[in-house]
Short mmCIF file of C-alpha atoms in Angstrom, two decimals:
data_model
loop_
_atom_site.label_atom_id
_atom_site.label_comp_id
_atom_site.label_asym_id
_atom_site.label_seq_id
_atom_site.Cartn_x
_atom_site.Cartn_y
_atom_site.Cartn_z
CA UNK A 1 -5.16 27.63 2.31
CA UNK A 2 -7.58 24.74 3.10
CA UNK A 3 -11.00 26.57 3.09
CA UNK A 4 -14.24 24.82 2.48
CA UNK A 5 -14.14 25.65 -1.20
CA UNK A 6 -10.75 23.98 -1.61
CA UNK A 7 -10.31 21.51 -4.41
CA UNK A 8 -7.21 19.83 -3.08
CA UNK A 9 -7.10 15.97 -3.28
CA UNK A 10 -5.91 13.08 -1.23
CA UNK A 11 -4.94 10.05 -3.36
CA UNK A 12 -4.47 6.51 -2.44
CA UNK A 13 -2.25 5.20 -5.35
CA UNK A 14 -2.50 1.45 -4.51
CA UNK A 15 -1.28 -1.57 -6.36
CA UNK A 16 -4.79 -2.85 -6.86
CA UNK A 17 -6.87 0.43 -6.82
CA UNK A 18 -6.54 4.05 -7.05
CA UNK A 19 -8.97 6.22 -4.86
CA UNK A 20 -9.27 10.01 -5.01
CA UNK A 21 -10.79 11.85 -1.96
CA UNK A 22 -11.96 15.52 -2.32
CA UNK A 23 -12.63 17.55 0.84
CA UNK A 24 -16.40 18.00 1.34
CA UNK A 25 -17.17 15.41 -1.32
CA UNK A 26 -15.65 12.24 -0.10
CA UNK A 27 -14.37 9.52 -2.49
CA UNK A 28 -14.83 10.79 -5.95
CA UNK A 29 -12.90 8.24 -7.78
CA UNK A 30 -12.40 4.45 -6.97
CA UNK A 31 -10.99 2.47 -9.94
CA UNK A 32 -8.57 -0.43 -10.45
CA UNK A 33 -4.91 0.70 -11.04
CA UNK A 34 -5.01 -0.90 -14.60
CA UNK A 35 -4.71 0.54 -18.11
CA UNK A 36 -4.89 -1.12 -21.50
CA UNK A 37 -2.50 -0.09 -24.21
CA UNK A 38 -2.58 -0.50 -27.97
CA UNK A 39 0.90 -1.86 -28.58
CA UNK A 40 1.48 -0.60 -32.07
CA UNK A 41 0.77 3.08 -31.26
CA UNK A 42 1.52 2.99 -27.40
CA UNK A 43 -1.88 4.74 -26.99
CA UNK A 44 -3.93 4.01 -23.89
CA UNK A 45 -7.35 2.84 -24.86
CA UNK A 46 -8.95 2.06 -21.46
CA UNK A 47 -8.53 2.78 -17.80
CA UNK A 48 -9.70 1.14 -14.51
CA UNK A 49 -12.75 -0.91 -14.70
CA UNK A 50 -12.94 -0.88 -18.39
CA UNK A 51 -9.24 -2.13 -18.61
CA UNK A 52 -9.84 -4.68 -15.91
CA UNK A 53 -12.57 -6.39 -18.09
CA UNK A 54 -9.97 -6.96 -20.77
CA UNK A 55 -7.60 -9.09 -18.67
CA UNK A 56 -7.04 -12.35 -20.33
CA UNK A 57 -9.42 -11.61 -23.12
CA UNK A 58 -7.28 -9.24 -25.39
CA UNK A 59 -5.56 -9.94 -28.82
CA UNK A 60 -1.82 -9.81 -29.02
CA UNK A 61 -2.22 -6.03 -30.17
CA UNK A 62 -3.53 -4.82 -26.81
CA UNK A 63 -1.55 -5.06 -23.60
CA UNK A 64 -3.14 -4.75 -20.17
CA UNK A 65 -0.72 -3.26 -17.67
CA UNK A 66 -0.53 -2.82 -13.76
CA UNK A 67 1.67 0.29 -13.54
CA UNK A 68 2.02 -0.26 -9.75
CA UNK A 69 3.79 -3.20 -8.19
CA UNK A 70 3.99 -4.05 -4.53
CA UNK A 71 3.09 -0.62 -3.59
CA UNK A 72 5.50 1.28 -5.72
CA UNK A 73 5.64 2.68 -9.22
CA UNK A 74 6.75 -0.06 -11.80
CA UNK A 75 6.01 1.88 -15.02
CA UNK A 76 6.49 5.59 -14.47
CA UNK A 77 5.02 6.98 -17.72
CA UNK A 78 1.88 4.80 -17.53
CA UNK A 79 1.42 5.87 -13.91
CA UNK A 80 1.65 9.53 -14.84
CA UNK A 81 -1.04 9.02 -17.59
CA UNK A 82 -3.24 7.14 -15.23
CA UNK A 83 -2.97 9.88 -12.56
CA UNK A 84 -3.83 12.46 -15.07
CA UNK A 85 -6.89 10.60 -16.08
CA UNK A 86 -8.14 10.05 -12.58
CA UNK A 87 -7.48 13.59 -11.48
CA UNK A 88 -9.52 14.85 -14.45
CA UNK A 89 -12.32 12.38 -13.61
CA UNK A 90 -12.30 13.60 -10.02
CA UNK A 91 -12.79 17.16 -11.40
CA UNK A 92 -15.68 16.09 -13.63
CA UNK A 93 -17.53 14.26 -10.98
CA UNK A 94 -17.03 17.00 -8.47
CA UNK A 95 -18.36 19.75 -10.82
CA UNK A 96 -15.29 21.95 -10.86
CA UNK A 97 -13.02 23.06 -13.66
CA UNK A 98 -9.66 21.36 -13.28
CA UNK A 99 -6.64 23.48 -12.44
CA UNK A 100 -3.42 22.79 -10.62
CA UNK A 101 -4.18 21.55 -7.11
CA UNK A 102 -2.26 20.46 -4.09
CA UNK A 103 -2.35 16.75 -3.57
CA UNK A 104 -1.47 14.50 -0.57
CA UNK A 105 -0.57 11.10 -1.85
CA UNK A 106 -0.03 7.98 0.23
CA UNK A 107 3.16 5.86 0.26
CA UNK A 108 4.03 2.61 1.86
CA UNK A 109 6.22 3.12 5.03
CA UNK A 110 9.00 0.93 3.84
CA UNK A 111 9.81 2.47 0.41
CA UNK A 112 13.19 4.13 -0.47
CA UNK A 113 13.99 7.67 -0.99
CA UNK A 114 14.25 7.12 -4.80
CA UNK A 115 10.74 5.56 -4.88
CA UNK A 116 9.43 8.48 -2.78
CA UNK A 117 10.78 10.96 -5.40
CA UNK A 118 9.46 9.00 -8.18
CA UNK A 119 5.86 9.29 -6.72
CA UNK A 120 6.17 13.08 -6.05
CA UNK A 121 7.46 13.59 -9.57
CA UNK A 122 4.68 11.51 -11.15
CA UNK A 123 1.93 13.37 -9.20
CA UNK A 124 3.55 16.76 -10.33
CA UNK A 125 3.78 15.72 -13.87
CA UNK A 126 0.15 14.68 -13.77
CA UNK A 127 -0.81 18.21 -13.02
CA UNK A 128 -0.50 18.79 -9.28
CA UNK A 129 0.68 22.24 -8.06
CA UNK A 130 2.21 20.63 -4.99
CA UNK A 131 2.63 17.02 -3.88
CA UNK A 132 2.96 16.06 -0.34
CA UNK A 133 3.49 12.60 1.09
CA UNK A 134 1.88 10.67 3.90
CA UNK A 135 2.68 7.22 4.98
CA UNK A 136 -0.12 4.76 4.34
CA UNK A 137 -0.43 3.44 7.88
CA UNK A 138 -0.82 7.07 9.20
CA UNK A 139 -3.37 7.86 6.48
CA UNK A 140 -5.25 4.68 7.45
CA UNK A 141 -5.31 5.56 11.08
CA UNK A 142 -6.76 8.94 10.24
CA UNK A 143 -9.30 7.51 7.95
CA UNK A 144 -10.39 4.95 10.55
CA UNK A 145 -10.92 7.74 13.11
CA UNK A 146 -8.10 6.75 15.38
CA UNK A 147 -6.62 9.60 17.70
CA UNK A 148 -3.19 9.58 15.80
CA UNK A 149 -2.12 12.95 16.92
CA UNK A 150 -2.47 12.16 20.71
CA UNK A 151 0.13 10.81 22.92
CA UNK A 152 -1.38 7.28 22.88
CA UNK A 153 -0.58 4.11 21.01
CA UNK A 154 -2.57 3.09 17.88
CA UNK A 155 -1.90 0.00 15.92
CA UNK A 156 -2.97 -0.35 12.27
CA UNK A 157 -2.68 -3.29 9.91
CA UNK A 158 -3.27 -2.11 6.24
CA UNK A 159 -3.66 -5.09 3.91
CA UNK A 160 -3.73 -3.81 0.39
CA UNK A 161 -3.13 -5.33 -2.98
CA UNK A 162 0.70 -5.45 -3.10
CA UNK A 163 1.73 -4.99 0.54
CA UNK A 164 0.69 -5.34 4.16
CA UNK A 165 1.63 -2.40 6.37
CA UNK A 166 1.78 -2.91 10.10
CA UNK A 167 2.53 0.21 12.20
CA UNK A 168 2.22 1.65 15.69
CA UNK A 169 1.22 5.38 15.52
CA UNK A 170 1.50 8.12 18.23
CA UNK A 171 1.76 11.92 18.11
CA UNK A 172 1.24 12.11 14.46
CA UNK A 173 4.07 9.62 13.48
CA UNK A 174 5.03 6.09 13.05
CA UNK A 175 6.83 4.78 16.10
CA UNK A 176 7.59 1.36 14.75
CA UNK A 177 6.50 -0.39 11.46
CA UNK A 178 6.86 -3.41 9.28
CA UNK A 179 5.99 -3.89 5.62
CA UNK A 180 5.71 -7.23 3.93
CA UNK A 181 5.04 -7.80 0.27
CA UNK A 182 2.34 -10.34 0.93
CA UNK A 183 -1.28 -9.08 0.41
CA UNK A 184 -4.32 -9.48 -1.70
CA UNK A 185 -2.47 -10.09 -4.94
CA UNK A 186 -0.38 -12.78 -3.33
CA UNK A 187 -3.53 -14.48 -2.17
CA UNK A 188 -4.85 -14.50 -5.74
CA UNK A 189 -1.62 -16.05 -7.11
CA UNK A 190 -1.49 -18.61 -4.38
CA UNK A 191 -5.14 -19.53 -5.22
CA UNK A 192 -4.26 -19.88 -8.87
CA UNK A 193 -1.25 -22.24 -8.15
CA UNK A 194 -3.22 -24.25 -5.65
CA UNK A 195 -6.03 -25.02 -8.23
CA UNK A 196 -3.37 -25.84 -10.83
CA UNK A 197 -1.66 -28.37 -8.58
CA UNK A 198 -4.72 -29.81 -6.82
CA UNK A 199 -7.25 -29.90 -9.80
CA UNK A 200 -5.00 -29.83 -12.91
CA UNK A 201 -6.81 -26.64 -14.07
CA UNK A 202 -5.51 -23.23 -15.08
CA UNK A 203 -7.57 -20.21 -14.06
CA UNK A 204 -6.83 -16.57 -14.48
CA UNK A 205 -6.10 -14.10 -11.67
CA UNK A 206 -9.50 -12.47 -12.12
CA UNK A 207 -11.14 -15.91 -11.33
CA UNK A 208 -8.82 -16.37 -8.36
CA UNK A 209 -9.86 -12.97 -7.06
CA UNK A 210 -13.53 -13.85 -7.39
CA UNK A 211 -12.79 -17.06 -5.38
CA UNK A 212 -11.16 -15.09 -2.69
CA UNK A 213 -14.04 -12.60 -2.47
CA UNK A 214 -16.75 -15.26 -2.40
CA UNK A 215 -15.13 -18.05 -0.40
CA UNK A 216 -12.17 -16.33 1.28
CA UNK A 217 -11.65 -17.20 4.90
CA UNK A 218 -8.74 -17.09 7.40
CA UNK A 219 -9.55 -20.44 8.95
CA UNK A 220 -11.68 -23.43 8.51
CA UNK A 221 -14.46 -22.56 10.96
CA UNK A 222 -16.43 -20.51 8.50
CA UNK A 223 -15.10 -22.25 5.29
CA UNK A 224 -18.23 -24.01 4.28
CA UNK A 225 -19.33 -22.54 0.93
CA UNK A 226 -18.71 -23.82 -2.46
CA UNK A 227 -18.32 -22.28 -6.01
CA UNK A 228 -18.12 -23.39 -9.42
CA UNK A 229 -14.99 -22.25 -11.29
CA UNK A 230 -14.22 -22.48 -14.99
CA UNK A 231 -10.63 -22.78 -16.47
CA UNK A 232 -8.59 -24.92 -18.74
CA UNK A 233 -7.70 -28.54 -18.26
CA UNK A 234 -3.85 -28.89 -18.10
CA UNK A 235 -4.00 -32.35 -19.68
CA UNK A 236 -6.39 -31.90 -22.49
CA UNK A 237 -6.30 -28.12 -23.03
CA UNK A 238 -10.06 -28.10 -23.13
CA UNK A 239 -12.37 -25.99 -21.08
CA UNK A 240 -13.09 -27.44 -17.57
CA UNK A 241 -15.36 -26.70 -14.57
CA UNK A 242 -14.41 -27.55 -10.95
CA UNK A 243 -16.34 -27.03 -7.63
CA UNK A 244 -13.93 -25.25 -5.32
CA UNK A 245 -14.63 -25.25 -1.57
CA UNK A 246 -13.83 -22.76 1.13
CA UNK A 247 -11.46 -25.22 2.61
CA UNK A 248 -9.49 -25.06 -0.63
CA UNK A 249 -9.11 -21.34 -0.26
CA UNK A 250 -7.97 -21.64 3.28
CA UNK A 251 -5.26 -24.06 2.41
CA UNK A 252 -4.15 -22.00 -0.47
CA UNK A 253 -3.72 -18.79 1.42
CA UNK A 254 -2.69 -20.11 4.83
CA UNK A 255 1.02 -19.21 4.32
CA UNK A 256 0.12 -15.61 3.43
CA UNK A 257 -2.28 -15.25 6.33
CA UNK A 258 0.52 -16.62 8.75
CA UNK A 259 2.95 -13.97 7.21
CA UNK A 260 0.46 -11.22 8.04
CA UNK A 261 0.11 -12.64 11.58
CA UNK A 262 3.89 -12.93 12.04
CA UNK A 263 4.21 -9.27 10.85
CA UNK A 264 1.88 -8.14 13.59
CA UNK A 265 3.79 -10.16 16.22
CA UNK A 266 7.09 -8.69 15.29
CA UNK A 267 5.73 -5.13 15.24
CA UNK A 268 4.27 -5.64 18.67
CA UNK A 269 7.63 -7.06 19.90
CA UNK A 270 9.31 -3.85 18.91
CA UNK A 271 6.71 -1.58 20.43
CA UNK A 272 7.67 0.45 23.53
CA UNK A 273 5.73 -0.89 26.69
CA UNK A 274 3.81 2.26 27.20
CA UNK A 275 2.36 2.22 23.74
CA UNK A 276 1.81 -1.60 23.89
CA UNK A 277 -0.45 -0.94 26.99
CA UNK A 278 -2.60 1.50 24.89
CA UNK A 279 -2.89 -1.06 22.12
CA UNK A 280 -3.99 -3.77 24.60
CA UNK A 281 -6.74 -1.33 25.64
CA UNK A 282 -7.66 -0.03 22.35
CA UNK A 283 -7.04 -3.06 20.17
CA UNK A 284 -5.76 -3.40 16.71
CA UNK A 285 -7.61 -1.99 13.60
CA UNK A 286 -7.64 -3.68 10.14
CA UNK A 287 -7.94 -1.58 7.02
CA UNK A 288 -7.55 -2.28 3.34
CA UNK A 289 -9.31 -4.75 1.03
CA UNK A 290 -7.58 -7.73 2.75
CA UNK A 291 -9.34 -6.67 5.97
CA UNK A 292 -12.57 -8.09 4.41
CA UNK A 293 -11.25 -11.67 4.46
CA UNK A 294 -13.62 -13.53 6.77
CA UNK A 295 -12.44 -14.33 10.25
CA UNK A 296 -9.03 -12.67 9.71
CA UNK A 297 -9.61 -10.35 12.72
CA UNK A 298 -10.25 -13.35 14.91
CA UNK A 299 -7.18 -15.26 13.66
CA UNK A 300 -4.92 -12.30 14.43
CA UNK A 301 -6.59 -11.66 17.89
CA UNK A 302 -6.17 -15.27 18.84
CA UNK A 303 -2.49 -15.23 17.86
CA UNK A 304 -1.48 -12.05 19.72
CA UNK A 305 -4.08 -12.02 22.63
CA UNK A 306 -5.29 -8.50 21.79
CA UNK A 307 -8.83 -7.38 20.44
CA UNK A 308 -8.83 -6.76 16.66
CA UNK A 309 -11.60 -4.86 14.76
CA UNK A 310 -12.19 -4.05 11.18
CA UNK A 311 -12.58 -0.33 10.31
CA UNK A 312 -15.70 1.05 8.87
CA UNK A 313 -15.24 1.13 5.05
CA UNK A 314 -11.86 -0.39 5.19
CA UNK A 315 -10.92 -0.08 1.57
CA UNK A 316 -11.51 3.71 1.68
CA UNK A 317 -9.69 4.46 4.90
CA UNK A 318 -6.35 5.28 3.42
CA UNK A 319 -7.75 7.74 0.74
CA UNK A 320 -10.10 9.29 3.43
CA UNK A 321 -7.19 9.74 5.79
CA UNK A 322 -5.06 11.27 3.05
CA UNK A 323 -7.85 13.81 2.28
CA UNK A 324 -8.23 14.57 6.01
CA UNK A 325 -4.55 15.18 6.33
CA UNK A 326 -5.08 18.32 4.26
CA UNK A 327 -6.45 20.02 7.31
CA UNK A 328 -3.30 19.37 9.43
CA UNK A 329 -0.52 21.76 8.90
CA UNK A 330 2.03 18.97 9.44
CA UNK A 331 1.12 17.80 5.97
CA UNK A 332 0.42 21.20 4.18
#
């Protein structure tokens, strides 16, 4: 079924980004999970990067929507249309004629049965012949090159846009896990609120995201950079520019970083001793966009006393793992 000419896909349908992996091609789509809609007609006028450019800049006639929220589908119809679009783009970029394919799609480990069925139905309605599910932490472990099908403990921390998934993997399954709805988007919101309170200035979430990318750090040791940010003065309503420091970013997101650390601690406390011994030897791997936050690996390592390392290409690990799972009969 999964020969070298297979066009089957692995999809990471994330809160922040949607990635599509095709066997023998790698990642063929990596776009924000965002669409822009013309309100009067209900027509989608832009997807992904083009829609993201419109955030905060549209007239009242255009609505920019995030159809995924905290790792699950928030707007079913829009999610279906977005999936159709990205599956079509994957076909065009891979040079094959689109037909019904088998798709493995990632889901958070903590979602309900109703939310699972919603994902399966959306993928099928988007054109898939068959939709199989794989938990995000397991896909992340596969994509990071961990021996998840062996009788050994592997710990993955997947920090995405809407959720952080912490899981211990062994023998192709999740032994124990924890999902917290604090991740990259929460950091953006916290930064926006902090600047409002400290500087009396309103900034958009895109500006907050740029601050996080440029200055983001998990502790004060590396927080030495500065960045000019433009927004609107709360008192006058006029445009305003402020210089934001790395220390500001650390203060703004410290509670979210602590929530992630606490989730790792709680998961380790529930881990069987034999697997805990493996994790001490192998370390903990960070994946997802949030893994790129400077010094986060060291902060977690110091808190739990276990080596922590960031996977190669952390943002792509989940999609790569979903695609690689096509080769395993467990997911076929």
